[in-house]
Coordinates of N, CA, C and O in Angstrom, one line a residue:
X1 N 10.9 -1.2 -10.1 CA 9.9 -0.5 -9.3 C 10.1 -0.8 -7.8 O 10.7 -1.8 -7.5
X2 N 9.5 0.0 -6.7 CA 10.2 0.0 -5.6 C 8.6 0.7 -4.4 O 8.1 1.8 -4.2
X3 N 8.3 -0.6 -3.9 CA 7.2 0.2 -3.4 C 7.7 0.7 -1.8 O 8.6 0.1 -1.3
X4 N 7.0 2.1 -0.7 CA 7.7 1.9 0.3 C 6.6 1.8 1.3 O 5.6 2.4 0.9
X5 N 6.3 1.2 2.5 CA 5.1 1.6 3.1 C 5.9 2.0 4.4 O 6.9 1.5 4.9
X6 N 5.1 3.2 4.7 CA 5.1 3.7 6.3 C 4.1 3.5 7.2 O 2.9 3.5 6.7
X7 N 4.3 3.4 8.7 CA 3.7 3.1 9.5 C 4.2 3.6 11.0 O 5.4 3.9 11.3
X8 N 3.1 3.8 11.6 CA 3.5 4.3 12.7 C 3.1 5.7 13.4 O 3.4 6.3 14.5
X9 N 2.6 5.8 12.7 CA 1.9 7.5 12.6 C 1.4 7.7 14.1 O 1.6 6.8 15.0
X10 N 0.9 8.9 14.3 CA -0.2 8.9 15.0 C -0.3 10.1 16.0 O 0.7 10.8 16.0
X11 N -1.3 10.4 16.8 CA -0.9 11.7 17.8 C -0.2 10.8 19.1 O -0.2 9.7 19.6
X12 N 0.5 12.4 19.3 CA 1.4 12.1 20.6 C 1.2 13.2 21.3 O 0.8 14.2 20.7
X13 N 1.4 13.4 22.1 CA 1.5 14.8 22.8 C 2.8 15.3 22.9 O 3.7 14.6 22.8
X14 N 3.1 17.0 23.3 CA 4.4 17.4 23.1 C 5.3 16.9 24.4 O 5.0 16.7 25.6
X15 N 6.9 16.6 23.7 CA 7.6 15.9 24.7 C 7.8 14.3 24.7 O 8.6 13.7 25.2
X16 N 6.5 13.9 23.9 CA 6.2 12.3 23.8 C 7.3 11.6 22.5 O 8.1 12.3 21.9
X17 N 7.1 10.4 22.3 CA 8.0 9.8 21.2 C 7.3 9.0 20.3 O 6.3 8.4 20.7
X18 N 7.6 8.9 19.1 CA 7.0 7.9 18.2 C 8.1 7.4 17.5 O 9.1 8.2 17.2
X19 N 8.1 5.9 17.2 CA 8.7 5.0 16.1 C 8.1 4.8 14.7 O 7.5 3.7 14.5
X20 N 8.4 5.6 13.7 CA 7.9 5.5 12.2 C 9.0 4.2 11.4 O 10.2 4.0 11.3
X21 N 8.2 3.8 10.9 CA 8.8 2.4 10.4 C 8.5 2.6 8.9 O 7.7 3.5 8.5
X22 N 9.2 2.0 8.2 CA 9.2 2.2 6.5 C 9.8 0.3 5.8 O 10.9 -0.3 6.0
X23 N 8.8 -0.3 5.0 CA 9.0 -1.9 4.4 C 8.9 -1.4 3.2 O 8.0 -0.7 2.7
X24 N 10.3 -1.8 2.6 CA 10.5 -1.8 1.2 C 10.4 -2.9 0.3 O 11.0 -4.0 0.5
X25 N 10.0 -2.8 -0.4 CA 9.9 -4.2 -1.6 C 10.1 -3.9 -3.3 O 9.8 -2.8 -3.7
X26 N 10.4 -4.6 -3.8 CA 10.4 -4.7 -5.3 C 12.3 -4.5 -5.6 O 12.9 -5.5 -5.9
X27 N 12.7 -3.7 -5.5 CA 14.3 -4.2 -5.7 C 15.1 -4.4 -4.5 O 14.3 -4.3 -3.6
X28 N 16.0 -4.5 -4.3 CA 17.7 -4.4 -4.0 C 17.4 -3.0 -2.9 O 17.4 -1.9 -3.2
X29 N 17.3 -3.6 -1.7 CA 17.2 -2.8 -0.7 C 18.5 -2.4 -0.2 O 18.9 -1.3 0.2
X30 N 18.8 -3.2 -0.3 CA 20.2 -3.0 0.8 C 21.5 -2.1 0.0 O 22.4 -1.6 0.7
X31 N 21.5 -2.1 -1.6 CA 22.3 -1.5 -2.3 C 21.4 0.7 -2.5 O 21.9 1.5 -3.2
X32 N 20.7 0.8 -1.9 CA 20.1 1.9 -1.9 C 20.3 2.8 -0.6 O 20.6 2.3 0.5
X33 N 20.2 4.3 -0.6 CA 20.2 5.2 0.5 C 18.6 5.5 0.4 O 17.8 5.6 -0.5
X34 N 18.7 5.4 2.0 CA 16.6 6.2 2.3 C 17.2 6.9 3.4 O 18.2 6.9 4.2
X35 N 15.8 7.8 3.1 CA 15.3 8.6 4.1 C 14.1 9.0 4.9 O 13.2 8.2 5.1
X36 N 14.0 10.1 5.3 CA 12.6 10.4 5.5 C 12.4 12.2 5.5 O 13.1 13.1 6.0
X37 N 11.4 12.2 4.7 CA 10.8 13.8 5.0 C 9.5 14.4 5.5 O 8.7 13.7 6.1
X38 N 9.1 15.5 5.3 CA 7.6 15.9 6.3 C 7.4 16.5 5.3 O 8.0 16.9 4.3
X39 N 6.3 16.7 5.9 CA 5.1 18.1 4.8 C 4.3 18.5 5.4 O 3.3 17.8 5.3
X40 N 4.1 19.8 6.4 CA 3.1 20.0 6.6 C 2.8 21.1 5.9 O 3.5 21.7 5.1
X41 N 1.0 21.5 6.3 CA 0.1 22.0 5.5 C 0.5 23.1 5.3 O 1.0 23.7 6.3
X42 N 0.6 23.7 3.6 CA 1.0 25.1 3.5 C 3.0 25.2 3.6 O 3.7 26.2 3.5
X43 N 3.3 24.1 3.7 CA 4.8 24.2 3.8 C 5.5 23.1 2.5 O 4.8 22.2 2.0
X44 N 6.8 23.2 2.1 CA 6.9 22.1 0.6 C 7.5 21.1 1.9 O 7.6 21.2 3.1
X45 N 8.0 20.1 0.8 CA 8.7 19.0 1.7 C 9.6 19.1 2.2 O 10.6 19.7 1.6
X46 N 9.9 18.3 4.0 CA 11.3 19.0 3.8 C 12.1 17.9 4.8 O 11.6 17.5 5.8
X47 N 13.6 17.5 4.2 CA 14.3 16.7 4.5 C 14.6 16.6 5.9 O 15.0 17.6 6.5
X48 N 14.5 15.5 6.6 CA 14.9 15.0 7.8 C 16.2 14.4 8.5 O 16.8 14.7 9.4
X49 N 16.4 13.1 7.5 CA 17.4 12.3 7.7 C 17.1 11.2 7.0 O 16.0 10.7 6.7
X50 N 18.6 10.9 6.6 CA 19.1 9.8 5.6 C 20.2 9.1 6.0 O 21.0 9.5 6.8
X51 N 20.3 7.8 5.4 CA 21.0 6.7 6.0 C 21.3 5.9 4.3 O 20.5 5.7 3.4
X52 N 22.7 5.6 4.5 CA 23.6 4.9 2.9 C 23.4 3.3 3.4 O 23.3 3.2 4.7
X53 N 23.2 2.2 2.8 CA 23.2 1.2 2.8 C 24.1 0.8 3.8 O 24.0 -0.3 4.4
X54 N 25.2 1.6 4.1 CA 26.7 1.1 5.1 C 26.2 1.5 6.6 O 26.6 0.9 7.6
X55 N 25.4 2.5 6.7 CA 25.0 2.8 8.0 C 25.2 4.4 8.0 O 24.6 4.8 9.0
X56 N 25.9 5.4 7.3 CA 26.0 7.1 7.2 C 25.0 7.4 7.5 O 24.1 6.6 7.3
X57 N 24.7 8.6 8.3 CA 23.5 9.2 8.4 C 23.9 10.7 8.4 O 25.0 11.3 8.6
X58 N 22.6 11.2 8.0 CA 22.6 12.7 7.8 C 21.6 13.2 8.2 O 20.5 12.9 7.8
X59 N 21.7 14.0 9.0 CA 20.2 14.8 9.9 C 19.8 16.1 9.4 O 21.0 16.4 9.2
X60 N 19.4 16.9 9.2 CA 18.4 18.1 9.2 C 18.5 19.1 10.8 O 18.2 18.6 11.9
X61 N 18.9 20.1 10.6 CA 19.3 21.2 12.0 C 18.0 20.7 13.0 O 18.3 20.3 14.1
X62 N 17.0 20.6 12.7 CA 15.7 20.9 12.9 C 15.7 19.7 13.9 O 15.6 20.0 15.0
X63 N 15.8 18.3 13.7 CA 15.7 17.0 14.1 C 17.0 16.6 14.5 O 16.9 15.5 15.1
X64 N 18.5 17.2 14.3 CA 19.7 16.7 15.4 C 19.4 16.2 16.7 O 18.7 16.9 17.5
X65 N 19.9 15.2 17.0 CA 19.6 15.5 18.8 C 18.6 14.7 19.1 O 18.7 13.9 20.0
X66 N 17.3 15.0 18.3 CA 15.8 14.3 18.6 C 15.6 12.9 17.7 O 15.2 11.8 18.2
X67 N 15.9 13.2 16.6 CA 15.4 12.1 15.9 C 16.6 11.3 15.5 O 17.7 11.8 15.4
X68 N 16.4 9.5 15.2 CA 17.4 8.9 14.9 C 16.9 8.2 13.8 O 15.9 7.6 14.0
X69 N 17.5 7.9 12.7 CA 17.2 6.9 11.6 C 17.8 5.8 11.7 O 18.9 5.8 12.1
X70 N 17.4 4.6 11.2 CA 18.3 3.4 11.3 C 17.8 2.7 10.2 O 17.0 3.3 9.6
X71 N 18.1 1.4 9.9 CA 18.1 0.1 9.0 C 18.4 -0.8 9.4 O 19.3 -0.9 10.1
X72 N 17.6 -1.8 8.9 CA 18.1 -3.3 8.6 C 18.0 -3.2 7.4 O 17.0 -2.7 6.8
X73 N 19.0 -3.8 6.8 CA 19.3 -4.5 5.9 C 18.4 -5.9 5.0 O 18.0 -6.0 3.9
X74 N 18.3 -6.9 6.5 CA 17.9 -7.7 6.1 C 16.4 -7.7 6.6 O 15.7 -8.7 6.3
X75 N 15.8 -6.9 7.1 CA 14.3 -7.0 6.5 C 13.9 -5.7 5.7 O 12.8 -5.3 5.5
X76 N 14.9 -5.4 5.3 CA 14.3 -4.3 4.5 C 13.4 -2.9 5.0 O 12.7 -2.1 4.4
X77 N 13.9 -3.1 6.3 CA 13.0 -1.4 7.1 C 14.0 -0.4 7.0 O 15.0 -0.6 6.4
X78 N 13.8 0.5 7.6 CA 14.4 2.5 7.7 C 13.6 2.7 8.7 O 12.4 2.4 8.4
X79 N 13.7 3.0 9.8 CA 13.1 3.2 11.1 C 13.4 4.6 11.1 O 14.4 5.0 10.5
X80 N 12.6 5.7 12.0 CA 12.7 6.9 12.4 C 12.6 7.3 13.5 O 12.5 8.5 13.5
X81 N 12.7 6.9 14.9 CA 12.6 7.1 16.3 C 12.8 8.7 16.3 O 13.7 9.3 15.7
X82 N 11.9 9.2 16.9 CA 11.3 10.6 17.3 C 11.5 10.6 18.5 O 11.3 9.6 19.2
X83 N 12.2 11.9 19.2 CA 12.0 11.7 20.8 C 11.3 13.4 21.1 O 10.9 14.2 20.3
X84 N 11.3 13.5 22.1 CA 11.2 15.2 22.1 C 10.2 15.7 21.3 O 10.2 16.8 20.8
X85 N 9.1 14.9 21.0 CA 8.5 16.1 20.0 C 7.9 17.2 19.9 O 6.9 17.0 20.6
X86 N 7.8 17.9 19.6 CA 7.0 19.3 19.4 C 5.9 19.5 18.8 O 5.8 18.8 17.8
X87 N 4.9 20.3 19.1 CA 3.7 21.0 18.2 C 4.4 21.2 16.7 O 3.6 20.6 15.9
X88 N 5.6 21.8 15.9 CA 5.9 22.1 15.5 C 6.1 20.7 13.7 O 6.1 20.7 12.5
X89 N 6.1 19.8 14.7 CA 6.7 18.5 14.3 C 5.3 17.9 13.9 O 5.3 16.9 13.3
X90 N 4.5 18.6 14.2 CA 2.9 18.0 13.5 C 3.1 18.0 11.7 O 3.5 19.1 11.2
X91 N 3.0 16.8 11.1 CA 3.1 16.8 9.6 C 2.8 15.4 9.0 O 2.8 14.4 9.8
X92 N 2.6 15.2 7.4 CA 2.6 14.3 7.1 C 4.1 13.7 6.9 O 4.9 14.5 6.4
X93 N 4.6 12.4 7.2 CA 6.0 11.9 7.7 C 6.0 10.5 6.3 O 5.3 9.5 6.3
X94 N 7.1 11.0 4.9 CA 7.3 10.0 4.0 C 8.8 9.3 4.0 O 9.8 9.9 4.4
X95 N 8.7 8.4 3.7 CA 9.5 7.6 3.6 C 10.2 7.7 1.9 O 9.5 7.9 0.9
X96 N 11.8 7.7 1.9 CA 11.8 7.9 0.2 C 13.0 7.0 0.2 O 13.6 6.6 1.2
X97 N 13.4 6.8 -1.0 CA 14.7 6.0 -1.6 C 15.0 6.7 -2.6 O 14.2 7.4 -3.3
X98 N 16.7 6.3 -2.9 CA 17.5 7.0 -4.3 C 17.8 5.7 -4.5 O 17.8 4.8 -3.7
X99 N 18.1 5.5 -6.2 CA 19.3 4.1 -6.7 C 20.1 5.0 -7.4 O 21.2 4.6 -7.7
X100 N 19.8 6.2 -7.8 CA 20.5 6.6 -8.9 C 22.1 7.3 -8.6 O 22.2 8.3 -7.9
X101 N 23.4 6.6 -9.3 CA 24.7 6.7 -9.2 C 25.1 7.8 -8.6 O 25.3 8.7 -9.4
X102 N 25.3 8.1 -7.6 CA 26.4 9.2 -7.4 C 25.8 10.4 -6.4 O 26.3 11.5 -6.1
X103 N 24.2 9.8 -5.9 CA 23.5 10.4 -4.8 C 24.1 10.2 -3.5 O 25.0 9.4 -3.9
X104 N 24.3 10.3 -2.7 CA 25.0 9.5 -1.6 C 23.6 9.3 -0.6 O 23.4 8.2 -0.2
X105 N 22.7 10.5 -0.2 CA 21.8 10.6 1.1 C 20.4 11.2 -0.3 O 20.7 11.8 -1.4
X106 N 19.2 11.0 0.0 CA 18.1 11.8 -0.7 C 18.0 12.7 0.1 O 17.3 12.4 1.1
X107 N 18.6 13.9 0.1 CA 19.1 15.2 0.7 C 17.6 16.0 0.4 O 17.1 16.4 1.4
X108 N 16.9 16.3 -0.7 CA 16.1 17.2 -1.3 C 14.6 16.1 -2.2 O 14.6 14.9 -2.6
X109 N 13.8 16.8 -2.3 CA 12.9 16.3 -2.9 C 13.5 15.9 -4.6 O 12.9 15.0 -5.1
X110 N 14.2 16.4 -5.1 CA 14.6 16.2 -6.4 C 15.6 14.9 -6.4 O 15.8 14.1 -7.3
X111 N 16.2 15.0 -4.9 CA 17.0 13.5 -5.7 C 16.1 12.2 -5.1 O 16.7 11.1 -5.1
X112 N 14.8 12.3 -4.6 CA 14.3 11.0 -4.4 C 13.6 10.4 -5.7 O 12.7 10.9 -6.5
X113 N 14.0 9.1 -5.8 CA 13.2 8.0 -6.8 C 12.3 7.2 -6.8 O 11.8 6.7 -7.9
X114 N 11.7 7.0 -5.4 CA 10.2 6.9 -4.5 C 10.0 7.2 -4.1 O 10.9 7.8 -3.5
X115 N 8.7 7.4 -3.7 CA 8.3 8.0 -2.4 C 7.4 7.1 -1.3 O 7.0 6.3 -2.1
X116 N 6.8 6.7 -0.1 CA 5.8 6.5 0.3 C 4.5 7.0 0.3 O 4.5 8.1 -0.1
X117 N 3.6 6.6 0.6 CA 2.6 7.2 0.7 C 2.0 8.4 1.8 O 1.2 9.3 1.5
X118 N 2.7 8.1 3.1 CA 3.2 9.0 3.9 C 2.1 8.5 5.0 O 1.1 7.9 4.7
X119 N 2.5 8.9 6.3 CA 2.0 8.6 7.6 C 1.6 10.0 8.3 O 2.4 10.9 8.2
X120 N 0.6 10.2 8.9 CA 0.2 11.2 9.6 C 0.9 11.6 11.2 O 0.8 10.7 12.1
X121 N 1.4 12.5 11.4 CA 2.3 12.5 13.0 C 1.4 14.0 13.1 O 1.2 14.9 12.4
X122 N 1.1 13.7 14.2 CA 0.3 14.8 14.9 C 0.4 15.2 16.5 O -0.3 14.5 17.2
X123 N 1.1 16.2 17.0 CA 1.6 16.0 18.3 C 0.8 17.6 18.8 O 0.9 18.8 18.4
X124 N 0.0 16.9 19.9 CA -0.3 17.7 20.4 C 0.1 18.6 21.5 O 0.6 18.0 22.5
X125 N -0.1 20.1 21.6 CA 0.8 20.9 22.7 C 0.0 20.7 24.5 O 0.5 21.2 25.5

């Protein structure tokens, strides 16, 4: 079992930046790929960017450019640094992990194996 917490939420105004933070516990962090995705209201979830235990990253058209994902390893975080942000970019912001063989990035809501609870990002225009 694999719990994740996010943090960091919060309103910003458009153009402003936020740091979303993600602490993992219960297995083997460092052998896992995470990510992060959004949900806002009336919309399904939808992939942002992911990062392989080695350091790969994979971004989303939408968030190229603006957003950056990272890791440590050894405390067990997934960081999301926001820059640029938009009205658009208003959503709930989760945190997810894969273990399972042969995933490389949690690309899609089907290949995540947890999820967070999720952090509220609200940017106003």
């Amino acid at each position: 079992q694999v719990q994740l917490v996010e943090s960091g939420g919060g309103l910003v105004q458009a153009g402003g930046s936020l740091r979303l933070s993600c602490v993992a516990s219960g297995r083997t962090f460092s052998s896992s790929a995470m990510g992060w995705f959004r949900q806002a209201p009336g919309k399904e979830r939808e992939f942002l960017a992911g990062i392989t235990w080695s350091g790969n990253t994979l971004y989303a058209d939408s968030v190229k450019g603006r957003f950056t994902i990272s890791r440590d390893n050894a405390k067990n975080t997934v960081d999301l640094q926001m820059n640029s942000l938009k009205y658009e970019d208003t959503a709930v912001y989760y945190c997810a992990t894969v273990y399972r063989p042969g995933v490389i990035f949690p690309a899609a809501p089907g290949l995540v194996d947890y999820w967070g609870q999720g952090t509220q990002v609200t940017v106003s225009s």
